[in-house]
Short mmCIF file of C-alpha atoms in Angstrom, two decimals:
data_model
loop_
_atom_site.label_atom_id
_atom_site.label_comp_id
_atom_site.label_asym_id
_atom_site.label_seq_id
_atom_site.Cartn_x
_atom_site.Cartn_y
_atom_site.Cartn_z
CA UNK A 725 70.46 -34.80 43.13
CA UNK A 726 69.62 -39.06 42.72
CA UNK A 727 71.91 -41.37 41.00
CA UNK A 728 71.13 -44.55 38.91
CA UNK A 729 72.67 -47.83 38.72
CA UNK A 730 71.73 -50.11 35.83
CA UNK A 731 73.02 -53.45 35.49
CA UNK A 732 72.61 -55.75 32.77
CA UNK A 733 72.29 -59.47 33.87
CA UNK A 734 73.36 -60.80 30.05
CA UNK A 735 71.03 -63.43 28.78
CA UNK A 736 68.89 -63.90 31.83
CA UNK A 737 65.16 -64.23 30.10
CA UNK A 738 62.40 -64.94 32.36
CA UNK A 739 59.97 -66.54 29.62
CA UNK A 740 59.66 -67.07 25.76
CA UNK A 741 58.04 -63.85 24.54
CA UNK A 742 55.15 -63.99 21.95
CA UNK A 743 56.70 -63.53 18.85
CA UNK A 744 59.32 -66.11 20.38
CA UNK A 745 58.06 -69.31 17.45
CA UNK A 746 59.49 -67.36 14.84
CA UNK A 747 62.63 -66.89 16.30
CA UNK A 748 62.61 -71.09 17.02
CA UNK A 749 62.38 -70.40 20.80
CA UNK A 750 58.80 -70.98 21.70
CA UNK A 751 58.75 -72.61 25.19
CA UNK A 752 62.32 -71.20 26.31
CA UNK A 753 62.75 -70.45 29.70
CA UNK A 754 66.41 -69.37 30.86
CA UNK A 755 65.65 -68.74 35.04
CA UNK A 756 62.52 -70.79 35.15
CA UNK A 757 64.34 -74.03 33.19
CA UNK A 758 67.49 -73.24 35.58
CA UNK A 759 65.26 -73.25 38.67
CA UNK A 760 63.59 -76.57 37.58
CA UNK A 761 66.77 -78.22 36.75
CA UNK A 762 67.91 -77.25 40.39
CA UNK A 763 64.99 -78.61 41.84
CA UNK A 764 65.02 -81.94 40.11
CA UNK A 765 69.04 -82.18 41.21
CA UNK A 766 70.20 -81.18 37.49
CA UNK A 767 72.04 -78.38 38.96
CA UNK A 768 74.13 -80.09 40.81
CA UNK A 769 77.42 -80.25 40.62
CA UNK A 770 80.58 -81.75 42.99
CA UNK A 771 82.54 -78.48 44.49
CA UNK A 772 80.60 -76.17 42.68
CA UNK A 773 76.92 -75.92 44.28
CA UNK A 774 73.84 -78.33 45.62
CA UNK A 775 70.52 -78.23 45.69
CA UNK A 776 67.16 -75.65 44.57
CA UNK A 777 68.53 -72.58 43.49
CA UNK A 778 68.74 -69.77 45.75
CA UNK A 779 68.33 -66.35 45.33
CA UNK A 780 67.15 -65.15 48.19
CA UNK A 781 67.71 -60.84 47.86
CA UNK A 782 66.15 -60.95 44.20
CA UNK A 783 63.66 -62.88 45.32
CA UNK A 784 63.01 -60.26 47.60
CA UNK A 785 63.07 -57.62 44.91
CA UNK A 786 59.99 -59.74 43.64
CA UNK A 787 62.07 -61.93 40.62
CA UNK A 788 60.02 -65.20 41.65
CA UNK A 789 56.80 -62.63 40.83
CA UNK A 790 58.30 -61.15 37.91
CA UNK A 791 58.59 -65.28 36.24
CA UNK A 792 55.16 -65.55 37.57
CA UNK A 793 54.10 -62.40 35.54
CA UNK A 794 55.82 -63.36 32.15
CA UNK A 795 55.18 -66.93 32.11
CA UNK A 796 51.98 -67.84 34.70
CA UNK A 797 54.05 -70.33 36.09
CA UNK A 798 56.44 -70.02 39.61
CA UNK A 799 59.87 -71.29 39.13
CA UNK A 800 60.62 -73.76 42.12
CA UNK A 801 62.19 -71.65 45.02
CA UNK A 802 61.59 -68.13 43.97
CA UNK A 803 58.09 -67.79 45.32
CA UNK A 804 58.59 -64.49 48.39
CA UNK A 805 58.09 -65.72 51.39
CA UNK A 806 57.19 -62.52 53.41
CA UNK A 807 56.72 -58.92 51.71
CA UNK A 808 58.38 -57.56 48.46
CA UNK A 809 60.94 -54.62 48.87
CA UNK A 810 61.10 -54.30 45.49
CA UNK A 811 59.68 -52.51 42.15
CA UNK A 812 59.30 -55.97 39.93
CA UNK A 813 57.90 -56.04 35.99
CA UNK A 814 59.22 -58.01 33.29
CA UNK A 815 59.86 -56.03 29.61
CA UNK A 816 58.72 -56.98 26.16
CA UNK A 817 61.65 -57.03 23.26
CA UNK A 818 60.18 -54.73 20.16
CA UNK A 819 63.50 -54.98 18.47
CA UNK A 820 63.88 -57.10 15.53
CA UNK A 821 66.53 -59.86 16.66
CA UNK A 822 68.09 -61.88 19.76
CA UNK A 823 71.35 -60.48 20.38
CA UNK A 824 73.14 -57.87 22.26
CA UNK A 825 73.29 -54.51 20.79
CA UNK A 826 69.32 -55.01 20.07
CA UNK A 827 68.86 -55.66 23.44
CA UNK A 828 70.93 -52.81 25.00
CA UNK A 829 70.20 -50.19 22.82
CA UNK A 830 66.46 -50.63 23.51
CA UNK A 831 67.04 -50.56 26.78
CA UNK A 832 68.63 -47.08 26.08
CA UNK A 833 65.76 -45.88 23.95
CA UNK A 834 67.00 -47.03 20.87
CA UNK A 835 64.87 -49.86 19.54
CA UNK A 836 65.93 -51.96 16.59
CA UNK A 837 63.44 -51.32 13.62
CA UNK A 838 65.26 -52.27 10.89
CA UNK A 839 66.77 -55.77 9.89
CA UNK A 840 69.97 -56.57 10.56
CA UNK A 841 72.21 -58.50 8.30
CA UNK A 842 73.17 -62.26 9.40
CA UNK A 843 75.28 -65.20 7.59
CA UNK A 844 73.94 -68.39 6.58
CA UNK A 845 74.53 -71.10 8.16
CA UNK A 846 76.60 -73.18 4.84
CA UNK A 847 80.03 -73.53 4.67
CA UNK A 848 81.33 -71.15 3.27
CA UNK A 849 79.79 -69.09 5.44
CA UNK A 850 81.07 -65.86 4.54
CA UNK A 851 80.92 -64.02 1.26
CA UNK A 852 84.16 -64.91 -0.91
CA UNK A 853 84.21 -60.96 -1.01
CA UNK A 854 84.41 -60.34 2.11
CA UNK A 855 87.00 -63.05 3.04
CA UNK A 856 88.96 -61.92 -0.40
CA UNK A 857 89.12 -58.57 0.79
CA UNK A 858 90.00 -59.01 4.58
CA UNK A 859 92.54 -61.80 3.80
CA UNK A 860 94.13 -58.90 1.39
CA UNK A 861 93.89 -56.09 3.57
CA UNK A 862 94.65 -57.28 7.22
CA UNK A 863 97.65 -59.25 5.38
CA UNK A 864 96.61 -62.36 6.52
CA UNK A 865 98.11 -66.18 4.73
CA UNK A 866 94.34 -67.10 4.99
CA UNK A 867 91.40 -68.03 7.45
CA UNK A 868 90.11 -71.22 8.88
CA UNK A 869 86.47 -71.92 9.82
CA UNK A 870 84.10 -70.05 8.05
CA UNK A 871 81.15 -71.11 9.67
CA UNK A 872 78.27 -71.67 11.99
CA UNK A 873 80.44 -72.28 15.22
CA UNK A 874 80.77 -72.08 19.16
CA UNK A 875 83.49 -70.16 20.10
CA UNK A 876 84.90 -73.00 22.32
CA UNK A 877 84.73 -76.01 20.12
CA UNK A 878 85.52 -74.12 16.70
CA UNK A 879 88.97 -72.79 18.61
CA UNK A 880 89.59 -77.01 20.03
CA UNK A 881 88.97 -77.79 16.21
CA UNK A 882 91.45 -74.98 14.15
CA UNK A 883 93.60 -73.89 17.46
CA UNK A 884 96.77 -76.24 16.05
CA UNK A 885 96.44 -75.42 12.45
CA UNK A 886 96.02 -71.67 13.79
CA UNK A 887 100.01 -72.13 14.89
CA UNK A 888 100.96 -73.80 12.54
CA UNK A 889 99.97 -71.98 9.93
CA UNK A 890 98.84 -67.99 11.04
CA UNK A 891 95.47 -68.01 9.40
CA UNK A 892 92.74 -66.38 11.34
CA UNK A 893 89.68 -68.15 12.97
CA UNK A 894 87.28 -66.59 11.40
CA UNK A 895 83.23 -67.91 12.71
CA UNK A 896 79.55 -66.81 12.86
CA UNK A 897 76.21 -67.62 14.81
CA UNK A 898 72.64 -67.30 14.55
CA UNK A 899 73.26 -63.82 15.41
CA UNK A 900 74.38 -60.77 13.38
CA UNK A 901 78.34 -61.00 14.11
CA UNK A 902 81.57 -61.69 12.79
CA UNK A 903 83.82 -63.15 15.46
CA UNK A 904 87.58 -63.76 14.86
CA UNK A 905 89.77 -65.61 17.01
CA UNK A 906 93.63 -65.38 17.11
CA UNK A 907 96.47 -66.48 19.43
CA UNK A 908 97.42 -64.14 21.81
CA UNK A 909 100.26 -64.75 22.07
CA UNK A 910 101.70 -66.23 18.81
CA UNK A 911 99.09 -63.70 16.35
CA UNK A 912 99.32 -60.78 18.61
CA UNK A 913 96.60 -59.30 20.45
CA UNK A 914 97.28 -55.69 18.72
CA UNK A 915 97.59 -57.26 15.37
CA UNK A 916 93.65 -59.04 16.34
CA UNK A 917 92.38 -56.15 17.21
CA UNK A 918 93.60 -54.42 13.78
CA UNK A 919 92.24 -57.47 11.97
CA UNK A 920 88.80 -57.11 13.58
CA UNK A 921 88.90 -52.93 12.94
CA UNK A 922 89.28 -54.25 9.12
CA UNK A 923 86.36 -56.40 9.75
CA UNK A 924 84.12 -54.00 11.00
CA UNK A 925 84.61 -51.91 8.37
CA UNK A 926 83.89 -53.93 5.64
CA UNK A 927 80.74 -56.08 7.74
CA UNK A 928 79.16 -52.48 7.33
CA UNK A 929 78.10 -53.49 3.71
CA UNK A 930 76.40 -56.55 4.84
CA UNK A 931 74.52 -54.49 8.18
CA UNK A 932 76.28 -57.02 10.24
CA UNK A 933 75.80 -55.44 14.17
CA UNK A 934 79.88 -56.74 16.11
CA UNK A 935 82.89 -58.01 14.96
CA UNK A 936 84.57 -59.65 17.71
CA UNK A 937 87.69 -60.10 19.10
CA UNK A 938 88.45 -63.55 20.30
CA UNK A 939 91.38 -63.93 21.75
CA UNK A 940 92.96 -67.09 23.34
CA UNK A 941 96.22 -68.84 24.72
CA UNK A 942 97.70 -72.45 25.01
CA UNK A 943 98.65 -75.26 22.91
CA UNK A 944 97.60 -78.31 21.35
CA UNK A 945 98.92 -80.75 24.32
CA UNK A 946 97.58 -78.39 27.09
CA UNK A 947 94.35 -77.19 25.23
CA UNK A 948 93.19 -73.70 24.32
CA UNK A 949 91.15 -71.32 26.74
CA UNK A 950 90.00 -68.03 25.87
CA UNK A 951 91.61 -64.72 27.48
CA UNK A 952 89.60 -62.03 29.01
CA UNK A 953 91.29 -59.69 26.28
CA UNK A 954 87.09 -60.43 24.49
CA UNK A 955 87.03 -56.82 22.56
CA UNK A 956 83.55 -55.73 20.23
CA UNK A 957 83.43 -53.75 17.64
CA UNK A 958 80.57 -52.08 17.02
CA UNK A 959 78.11 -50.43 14.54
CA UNK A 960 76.70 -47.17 16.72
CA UNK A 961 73.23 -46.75 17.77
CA UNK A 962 71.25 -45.06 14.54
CA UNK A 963 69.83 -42.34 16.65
CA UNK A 964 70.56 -40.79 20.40
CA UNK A 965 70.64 -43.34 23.68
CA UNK A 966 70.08 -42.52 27.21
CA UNK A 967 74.21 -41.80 27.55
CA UNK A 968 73.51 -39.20 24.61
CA UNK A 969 71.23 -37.42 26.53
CA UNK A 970 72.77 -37.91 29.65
CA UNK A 971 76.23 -36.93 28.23
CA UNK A 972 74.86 -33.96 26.51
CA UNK A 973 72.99 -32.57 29.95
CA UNK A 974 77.20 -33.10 31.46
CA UNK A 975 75.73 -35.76 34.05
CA UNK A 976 78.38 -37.93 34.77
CA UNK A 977 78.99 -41.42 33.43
CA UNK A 978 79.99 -44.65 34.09
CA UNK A 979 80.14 -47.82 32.06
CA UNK A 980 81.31 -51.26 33.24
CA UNK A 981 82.24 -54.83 31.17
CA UNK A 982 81.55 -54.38 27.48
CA UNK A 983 79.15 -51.38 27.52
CA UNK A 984 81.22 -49.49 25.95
CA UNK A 985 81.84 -51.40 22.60
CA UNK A 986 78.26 -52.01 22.38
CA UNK A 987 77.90 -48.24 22.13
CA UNK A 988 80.69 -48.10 19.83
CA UNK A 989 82.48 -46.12 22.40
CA UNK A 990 80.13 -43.07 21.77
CA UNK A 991 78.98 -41.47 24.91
CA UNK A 992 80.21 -44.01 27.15
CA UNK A 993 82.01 -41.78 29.85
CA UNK A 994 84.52 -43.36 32.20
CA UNK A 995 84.59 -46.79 30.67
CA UNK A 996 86.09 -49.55 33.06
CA UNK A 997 86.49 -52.61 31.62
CA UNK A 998 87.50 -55.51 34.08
CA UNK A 999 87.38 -59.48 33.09
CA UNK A 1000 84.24 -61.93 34.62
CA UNK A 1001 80.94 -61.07 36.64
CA UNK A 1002 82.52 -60.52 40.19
CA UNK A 1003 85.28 -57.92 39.12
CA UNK A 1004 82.95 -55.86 36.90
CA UNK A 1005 80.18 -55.86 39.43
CA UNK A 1006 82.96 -54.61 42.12
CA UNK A 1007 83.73 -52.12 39.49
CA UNK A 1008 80.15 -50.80 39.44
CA UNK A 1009 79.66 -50.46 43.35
CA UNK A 1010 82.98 -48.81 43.55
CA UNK A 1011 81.95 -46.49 40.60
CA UNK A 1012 78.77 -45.99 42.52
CA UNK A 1013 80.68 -45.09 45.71
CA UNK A 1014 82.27 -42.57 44.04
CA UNK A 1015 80.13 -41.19 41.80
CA UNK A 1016 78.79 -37.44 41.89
CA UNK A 1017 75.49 -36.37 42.47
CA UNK A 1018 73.13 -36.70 38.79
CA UNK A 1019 75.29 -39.14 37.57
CA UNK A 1020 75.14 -43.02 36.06
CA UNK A 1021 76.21 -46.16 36.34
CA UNK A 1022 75.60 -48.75 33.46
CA UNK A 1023 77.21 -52.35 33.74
CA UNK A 1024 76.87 -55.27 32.18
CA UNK A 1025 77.78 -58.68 33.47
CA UNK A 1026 78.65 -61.07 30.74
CA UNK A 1027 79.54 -64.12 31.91
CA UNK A 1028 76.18 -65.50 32.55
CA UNK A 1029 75.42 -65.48 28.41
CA UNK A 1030 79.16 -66.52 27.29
CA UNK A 1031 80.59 -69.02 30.14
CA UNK A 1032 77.38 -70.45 30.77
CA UNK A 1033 74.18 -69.81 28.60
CA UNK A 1034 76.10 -70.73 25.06
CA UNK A 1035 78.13 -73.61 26.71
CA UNK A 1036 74.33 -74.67 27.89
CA UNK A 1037 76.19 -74.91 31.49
CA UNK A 1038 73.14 -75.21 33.71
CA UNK A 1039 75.46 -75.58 37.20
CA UNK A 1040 77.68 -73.07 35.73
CA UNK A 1041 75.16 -70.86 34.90
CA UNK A 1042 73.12 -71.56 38.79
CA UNK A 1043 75.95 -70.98 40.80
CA UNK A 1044 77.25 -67.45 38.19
CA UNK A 1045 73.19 -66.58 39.50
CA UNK A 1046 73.83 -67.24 43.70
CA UNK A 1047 77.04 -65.33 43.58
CA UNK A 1048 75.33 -62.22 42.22
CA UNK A 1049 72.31 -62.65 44.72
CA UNK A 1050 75.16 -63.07 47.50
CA UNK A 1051 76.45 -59.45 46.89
CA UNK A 1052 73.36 -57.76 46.47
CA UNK A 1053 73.73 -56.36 49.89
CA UNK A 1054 77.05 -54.60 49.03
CA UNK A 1055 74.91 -52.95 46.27
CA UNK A 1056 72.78 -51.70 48.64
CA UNK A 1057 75.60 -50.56 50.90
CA UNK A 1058 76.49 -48.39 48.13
CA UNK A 1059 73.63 -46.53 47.71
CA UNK A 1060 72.76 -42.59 48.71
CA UNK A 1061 69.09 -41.38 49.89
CA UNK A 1062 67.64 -41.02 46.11
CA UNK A 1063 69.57 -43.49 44.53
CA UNK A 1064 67.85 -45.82 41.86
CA UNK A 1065 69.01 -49.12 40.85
CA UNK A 1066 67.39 -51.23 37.94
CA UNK A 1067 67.96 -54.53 37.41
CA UNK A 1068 67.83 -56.26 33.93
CA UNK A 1069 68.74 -58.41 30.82
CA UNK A 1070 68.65 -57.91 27.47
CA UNK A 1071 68.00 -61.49 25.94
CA UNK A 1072 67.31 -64.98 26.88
CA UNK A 1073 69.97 -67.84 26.70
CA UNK A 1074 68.06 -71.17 27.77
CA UNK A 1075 71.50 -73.37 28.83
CA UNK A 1076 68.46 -76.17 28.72
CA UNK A 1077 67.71 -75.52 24.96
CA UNK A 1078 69.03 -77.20 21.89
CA UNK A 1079 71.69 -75.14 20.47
CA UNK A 1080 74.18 -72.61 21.55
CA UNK A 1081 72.76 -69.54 20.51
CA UNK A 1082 70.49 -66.64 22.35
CA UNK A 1083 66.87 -67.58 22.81
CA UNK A 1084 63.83 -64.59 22.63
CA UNK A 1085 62.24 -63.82 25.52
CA UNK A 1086 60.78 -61.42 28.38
CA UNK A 1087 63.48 -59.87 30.80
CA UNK A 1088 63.13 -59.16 34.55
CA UNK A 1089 62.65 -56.05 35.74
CA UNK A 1090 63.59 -55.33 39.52
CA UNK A 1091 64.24 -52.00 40.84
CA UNK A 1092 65.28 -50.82 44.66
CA UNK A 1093 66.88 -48.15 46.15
CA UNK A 1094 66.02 -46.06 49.50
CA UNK A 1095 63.09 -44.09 48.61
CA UNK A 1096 61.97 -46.58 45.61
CA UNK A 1097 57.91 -47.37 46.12
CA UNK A 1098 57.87 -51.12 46.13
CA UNK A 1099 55.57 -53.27 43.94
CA UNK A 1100 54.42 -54.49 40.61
CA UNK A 1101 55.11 -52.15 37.45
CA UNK A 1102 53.82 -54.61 35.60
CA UNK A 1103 54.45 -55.88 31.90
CA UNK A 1104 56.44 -52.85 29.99
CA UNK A 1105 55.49 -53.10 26.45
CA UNK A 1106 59.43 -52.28 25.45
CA UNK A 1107 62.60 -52.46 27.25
CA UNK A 1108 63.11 -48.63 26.21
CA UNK A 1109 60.58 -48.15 29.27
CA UNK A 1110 64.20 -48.89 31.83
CA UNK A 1111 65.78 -46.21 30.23
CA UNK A 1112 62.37 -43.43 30.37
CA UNK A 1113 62.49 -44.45 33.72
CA UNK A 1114 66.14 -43.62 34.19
CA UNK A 1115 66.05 -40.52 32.66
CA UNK A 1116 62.40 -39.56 34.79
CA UNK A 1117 64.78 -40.63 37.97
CA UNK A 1118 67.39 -38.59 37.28
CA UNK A 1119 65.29 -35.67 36.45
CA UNK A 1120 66.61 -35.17 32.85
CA UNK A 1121 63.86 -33.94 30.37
CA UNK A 1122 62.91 -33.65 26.30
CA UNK A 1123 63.35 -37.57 25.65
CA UNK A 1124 59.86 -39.49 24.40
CA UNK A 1125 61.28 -42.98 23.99
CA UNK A 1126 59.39 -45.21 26.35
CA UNK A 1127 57.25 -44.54 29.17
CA UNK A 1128 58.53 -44.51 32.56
CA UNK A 1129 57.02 -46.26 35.24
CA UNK A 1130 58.02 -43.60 38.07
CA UNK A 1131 55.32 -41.36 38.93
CA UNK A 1132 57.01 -38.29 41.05
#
């Protein structure tokens, strides 16, 4: 019986998608900008990595083609220089919104139709209610922030009056979240998490999609650097993902990095949850090693979108690319005769664009495995078409979300 592998490449857009102008993204590139940047010697960085980028297995998949097909242009280096081995597209968002859980859950066959809730970007951000009542109920002497805010510099600008005084960092974006960010050490990393459980529930009024846990650790003399102790708390999908269907025909499961609080825990299986790109991806081939005939993987890799697309880290986010493409062949090692692997993203974060926050765009779609017909699948009018396809691969029927590009 085959197997699937999905992994989500978080935030890497391959072209601002058509409706991208309202969103304030029109023009937004994430790999094309990144490849250009690496050409002209703006990815460069001492002791990190040189030169055009290189990504020499996905490029082999048919990425560079993929670019081509979402934006008419070739991003320098990615152009295949012999044949393709790969199944190569790029999807079309249909969700309303930018950020994660829209993303994801469309990939799953859940597309966002309705509107989610988001803060405005004044100070006060929040409503006085909801600050009123989480202050009250979570115990806490206060909060600080309450804001439009990166998650690095809002931490550098409240960290010391954090200690000093036990009030909560409490911060928004452009998208629909709540994040709050505590000490780990001095606030607790139980006591954050209870905070944030609080938060969820009353963020439900407002349609707000995560609360997040942002934990961190050092002082004022040494600075403050966030833990990989990152937890999300979820609204659940409105209506039956893949995993539902997949759970509820007992294949088994697998979910890697954050999956599983973007699914509000709900049909998530085995959920492993290690910290950065390289440990979570080892957690998926090992998972895929291991796992039994019918069943699924589903990772995410998040560093790409939170070390390096918010902290608009082009070298960062360059180099985060090449170490994926340089363990693509321990993927393949992994597989079985049958096995499917997709790969994908589920937003765009330009690290060339003005801002911090996600940018609307078309995601690559790349899929290989041993007996996987190689070529274009062209442009898939939702990303709900990776997880038809999934479902079509694994042979599990009575699901009409998307349309699968498989043909057997």
């Amino acid at each position: 019986m085959p197997r699937s592998l999905l992994i989500v490449l978080d935030s890497v857009g391959i072209g601002g998608a058509e409706d991208a102008e309202s969103y304030g993204d029109a023009g937004s590139d994430t790999l094309g900008h990144i490849a250009q940047a690496c050409a002209e010697g703006r990815g460069d960085r001492e002791g990190l990595r040189q030169g055009p980028l290189r990504l020499p297995h996905m490029v082999e998949l048919g990425l560079g083609l993929a670019c081509e097909a979402s934006t008419e242009r070739m991003p320098p280096n990615l152009a295949p220089q012999g044949a393709v081995r790969g199944a190569w597209g790029y999807g079309v968002e249909t969700s309303k919104g930018k950020d994660t859980p829209s993303g994801h859950w469309e990939i799953a066959g859940v597309p966002v139709s309705f509107d989610w809730g988001y803060f405005p970007n004044t100070m006060p951000a929040f409503p006085e209610k909801l600050t009123t009542e989480l202050i009250a109920r979570a115990k806490l002497p206060g909060i600080l922030g309450n804001k439009h805010a990166s998650g690095t510099s809002i931490v550098e600008e409240f960290g010391a009056e954090h200690l000093r005084t036990g009030k909560a960092i409490c911060y928004t974006s452009i998208d629909s979240v709540l994040q709050i960010a505590a000490h780990e050490e001095f606030f607790g990393l139980e006591r954050l998490y209870e905070v944030c459980r609080i938060g969820r529930e009353l963020c439900d009024e407002y349609k707000i999609g995560r609360v997040i846990a942002r934990p961190f650790f050092g002082t004022p003399e040494t600075g403050f650097k966030r833990t990989g102790n990152r937890k999300d708390f979820s609204t659940p999908p409105p209506s039956d993902t893949i995993l539902d269907v997949l759970a509820q025909a007992g294949r088994p499961i697998v979910t890697v990095g954050k999956i599983g609080d973007i699914f509000a825990h709900r049909s998530t299986g085995r959920e492993i949850k290690p910290n950065g790109n390289d440990a979570c991806l080892s957690a998926a081939i090992d998972a895929m090693r291991d796992l039994p005939d019918g069943g699924f993987v589903f990772a995410n890799l998040v560093d790409f979108d939170s070390e390096f697309g918010h902290r608009r880290d082009i070298p960062g986010y360059a180099s985060a690319l090449e170490a994926f493409d340089r363990r693509m062949p321990e993927i393949q090692a992994a597989l079985q005769p049958g096995d499917l692997v997709i790969i994908t993203a589920d937003h765009g974060n330009d690290p060339s664009w003005h801002g911090t926050d996600h940018t609307r765009e078309h995601v690559p779609i790349l899929g290989f495995g041993p007996q996987v017909e190689p070529g274009s699948i062209g442009r898939r009018e939702s990303f709900a078409d990776i997880g038809a396809t999934i479902l079509r691969h694994l042979g599990v029927a009575g699901y009409s979300v998307g349309r699968s590009w498989l043909t057997n």
